[in-house]
PDB file of C-alpha atoms in Angstrom:
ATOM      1  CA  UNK A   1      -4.450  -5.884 -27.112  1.00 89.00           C
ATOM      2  CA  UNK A   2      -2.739  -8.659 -28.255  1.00 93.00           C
ATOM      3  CA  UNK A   3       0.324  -7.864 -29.078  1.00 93.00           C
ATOM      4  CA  UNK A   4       2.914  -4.701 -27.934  1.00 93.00           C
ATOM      5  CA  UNK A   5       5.667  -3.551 -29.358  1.00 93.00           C
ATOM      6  CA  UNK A   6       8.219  -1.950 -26.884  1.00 93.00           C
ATOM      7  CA  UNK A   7      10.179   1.576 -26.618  1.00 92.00           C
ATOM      8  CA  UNK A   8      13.300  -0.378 -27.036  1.00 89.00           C
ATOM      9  CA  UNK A   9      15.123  -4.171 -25.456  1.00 87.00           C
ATOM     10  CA  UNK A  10      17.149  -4.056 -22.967  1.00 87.00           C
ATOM     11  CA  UNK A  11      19.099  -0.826 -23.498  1.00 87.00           C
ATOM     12  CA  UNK A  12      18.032   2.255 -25.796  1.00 87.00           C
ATOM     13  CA  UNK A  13      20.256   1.560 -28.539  1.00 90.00           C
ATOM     14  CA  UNK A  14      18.606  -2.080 -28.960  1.00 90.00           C
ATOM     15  CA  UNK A  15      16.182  -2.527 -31.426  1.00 89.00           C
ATOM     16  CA  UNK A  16      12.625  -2.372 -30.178  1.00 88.00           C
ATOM     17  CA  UNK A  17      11.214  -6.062 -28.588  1.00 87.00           C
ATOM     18  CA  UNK A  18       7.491  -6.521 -28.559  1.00 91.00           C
ATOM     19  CA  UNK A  19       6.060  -8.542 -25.646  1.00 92.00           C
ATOM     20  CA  UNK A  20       2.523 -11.189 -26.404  1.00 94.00           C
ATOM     21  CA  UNK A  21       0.965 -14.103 -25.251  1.00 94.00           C
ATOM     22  CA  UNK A  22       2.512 -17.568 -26.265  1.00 94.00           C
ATOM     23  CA  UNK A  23      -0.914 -18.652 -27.000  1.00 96.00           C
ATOM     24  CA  UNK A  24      -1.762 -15.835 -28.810  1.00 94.00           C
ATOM     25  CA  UNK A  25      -4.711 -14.379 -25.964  1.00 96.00           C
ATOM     26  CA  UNK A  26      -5.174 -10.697 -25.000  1.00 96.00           C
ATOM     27  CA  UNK A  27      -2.447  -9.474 -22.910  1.00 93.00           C
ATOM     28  CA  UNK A  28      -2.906  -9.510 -18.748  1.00 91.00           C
ATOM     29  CA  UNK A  29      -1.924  -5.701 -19.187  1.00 90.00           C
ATOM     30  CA  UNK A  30      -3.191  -2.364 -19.218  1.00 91.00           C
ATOM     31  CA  UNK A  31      -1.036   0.829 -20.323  1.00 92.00           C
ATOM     32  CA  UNK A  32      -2.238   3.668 -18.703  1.00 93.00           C
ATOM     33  CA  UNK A  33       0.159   5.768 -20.422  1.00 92.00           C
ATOM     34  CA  UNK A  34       3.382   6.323 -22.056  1.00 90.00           C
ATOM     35  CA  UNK A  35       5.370   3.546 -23.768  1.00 90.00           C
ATOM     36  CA  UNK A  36       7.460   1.359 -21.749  1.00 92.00           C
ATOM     37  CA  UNK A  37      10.420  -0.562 -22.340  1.00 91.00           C
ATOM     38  CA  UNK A  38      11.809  -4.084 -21.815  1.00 91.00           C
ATOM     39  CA  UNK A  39      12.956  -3.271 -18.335  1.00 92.00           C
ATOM     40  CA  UNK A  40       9.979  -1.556 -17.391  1.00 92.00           C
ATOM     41  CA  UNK A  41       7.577  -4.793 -17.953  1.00 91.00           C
ATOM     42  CA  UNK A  42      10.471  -6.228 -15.566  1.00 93.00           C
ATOM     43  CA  UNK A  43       9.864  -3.879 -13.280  1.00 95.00           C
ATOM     44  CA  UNK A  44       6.108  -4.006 -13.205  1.00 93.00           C
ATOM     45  CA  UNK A  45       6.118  -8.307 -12.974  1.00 93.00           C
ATOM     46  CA  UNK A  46       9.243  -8.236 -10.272  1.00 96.00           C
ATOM     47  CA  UNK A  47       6.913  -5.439  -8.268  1.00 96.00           C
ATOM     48  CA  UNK A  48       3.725  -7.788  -8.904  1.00 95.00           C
ATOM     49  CA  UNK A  49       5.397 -11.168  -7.525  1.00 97.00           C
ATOM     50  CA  UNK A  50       7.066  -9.416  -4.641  1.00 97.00           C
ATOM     51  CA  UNK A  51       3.803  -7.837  -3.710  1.00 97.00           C
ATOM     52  CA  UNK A  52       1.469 -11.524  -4.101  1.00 97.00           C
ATOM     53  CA  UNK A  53       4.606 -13.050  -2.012  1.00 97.00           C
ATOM     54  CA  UNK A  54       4.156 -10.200   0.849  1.00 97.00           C
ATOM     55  CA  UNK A  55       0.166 -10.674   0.821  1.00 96.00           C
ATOM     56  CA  UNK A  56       0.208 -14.489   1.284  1.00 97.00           C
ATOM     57  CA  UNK A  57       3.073 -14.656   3.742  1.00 98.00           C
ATOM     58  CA  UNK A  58       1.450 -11.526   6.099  1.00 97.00           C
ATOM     59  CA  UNK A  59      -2.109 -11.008   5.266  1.00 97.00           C
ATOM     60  CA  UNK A  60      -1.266  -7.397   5.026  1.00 97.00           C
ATOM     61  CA  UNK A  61      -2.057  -5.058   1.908  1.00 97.00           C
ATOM     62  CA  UNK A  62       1.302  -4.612   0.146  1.00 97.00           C
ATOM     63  CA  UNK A  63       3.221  -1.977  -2.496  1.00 97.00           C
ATOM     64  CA  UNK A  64       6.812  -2.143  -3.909  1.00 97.00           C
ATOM     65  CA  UNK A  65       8.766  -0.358  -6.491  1.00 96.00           C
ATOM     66  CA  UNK A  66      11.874  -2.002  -8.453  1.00 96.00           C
ATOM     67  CA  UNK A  67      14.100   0.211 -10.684  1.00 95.00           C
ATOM     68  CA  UNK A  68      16.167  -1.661 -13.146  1.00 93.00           C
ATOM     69  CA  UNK A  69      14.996  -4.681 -11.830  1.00 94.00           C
ATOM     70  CA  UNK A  70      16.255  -4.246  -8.762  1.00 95.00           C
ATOM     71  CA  UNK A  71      13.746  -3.705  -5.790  1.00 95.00           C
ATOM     72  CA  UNK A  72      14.049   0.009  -4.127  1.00 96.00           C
ATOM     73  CA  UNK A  73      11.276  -0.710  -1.538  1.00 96.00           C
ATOM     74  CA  UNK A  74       8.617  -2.724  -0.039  1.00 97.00           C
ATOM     75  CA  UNK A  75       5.903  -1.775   3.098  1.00 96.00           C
ATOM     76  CA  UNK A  76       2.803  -3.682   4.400  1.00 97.00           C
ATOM     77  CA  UNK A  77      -0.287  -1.187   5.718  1.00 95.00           C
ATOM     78  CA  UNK A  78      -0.785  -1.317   8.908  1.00 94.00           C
ATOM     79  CA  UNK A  79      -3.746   0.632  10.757  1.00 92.00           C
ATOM     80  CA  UNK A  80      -2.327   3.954  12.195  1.00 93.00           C
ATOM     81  CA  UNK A  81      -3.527   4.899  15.855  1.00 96.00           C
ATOM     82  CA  UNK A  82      -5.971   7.514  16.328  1.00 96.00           C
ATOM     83  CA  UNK A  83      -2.562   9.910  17.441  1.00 96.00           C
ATOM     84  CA  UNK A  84      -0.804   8.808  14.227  1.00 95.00           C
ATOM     85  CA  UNK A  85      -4.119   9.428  12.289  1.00 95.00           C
ATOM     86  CA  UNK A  86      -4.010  13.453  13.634  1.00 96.00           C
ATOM     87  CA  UNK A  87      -0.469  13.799  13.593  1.00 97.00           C
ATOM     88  CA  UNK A  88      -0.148  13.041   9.822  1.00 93.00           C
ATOM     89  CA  UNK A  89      -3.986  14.879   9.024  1.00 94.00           C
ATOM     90  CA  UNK A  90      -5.530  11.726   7.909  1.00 90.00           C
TER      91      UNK A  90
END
């Protein structure tokens, strides 16, 4: 896919953006489903650099979440203890 064109900009009542490569390439996306807005790619590339940043500065698999471009959360995994393990059924 080389080009997409959005739900809407910034707000709903915006006119719809579409989002491509400068240099005209496939995008570095995949839509699994739905159709996202503006602040939703925002979301996705503010949850992608936080995540990279947490990998190189602990080593440590990482997941965030941002809503509205804000970030809601972030956690590293960690190994749980055999007691932690049965306590939550893993």
């Amino acid at each position: 896919m080389k080009e997409f064109e959005l739900k809407y900009g910034c707000n709903p009542n915006q006119k719809p953006a579409k989002i491509f490569m400068h240099d005209g390439s496939e995008l570095p996306i995949e839509i699994l489903s739905g159709r996202p807005g503006y602040i939703n790619f925002l979301d996705a590339f503010n949850s992608w650099q936080l995540v990279k940043e947490l990998k190189e500065a602990t080593g440590l698999p990482s997941a965030t979440s941002f809503k509205h471009v804000s970030p809601t959360s972030a956690a590293v995994g960690l190994k749980l203890s055999d007691e932690l393990k049965r306590a939550c059924f893993v």
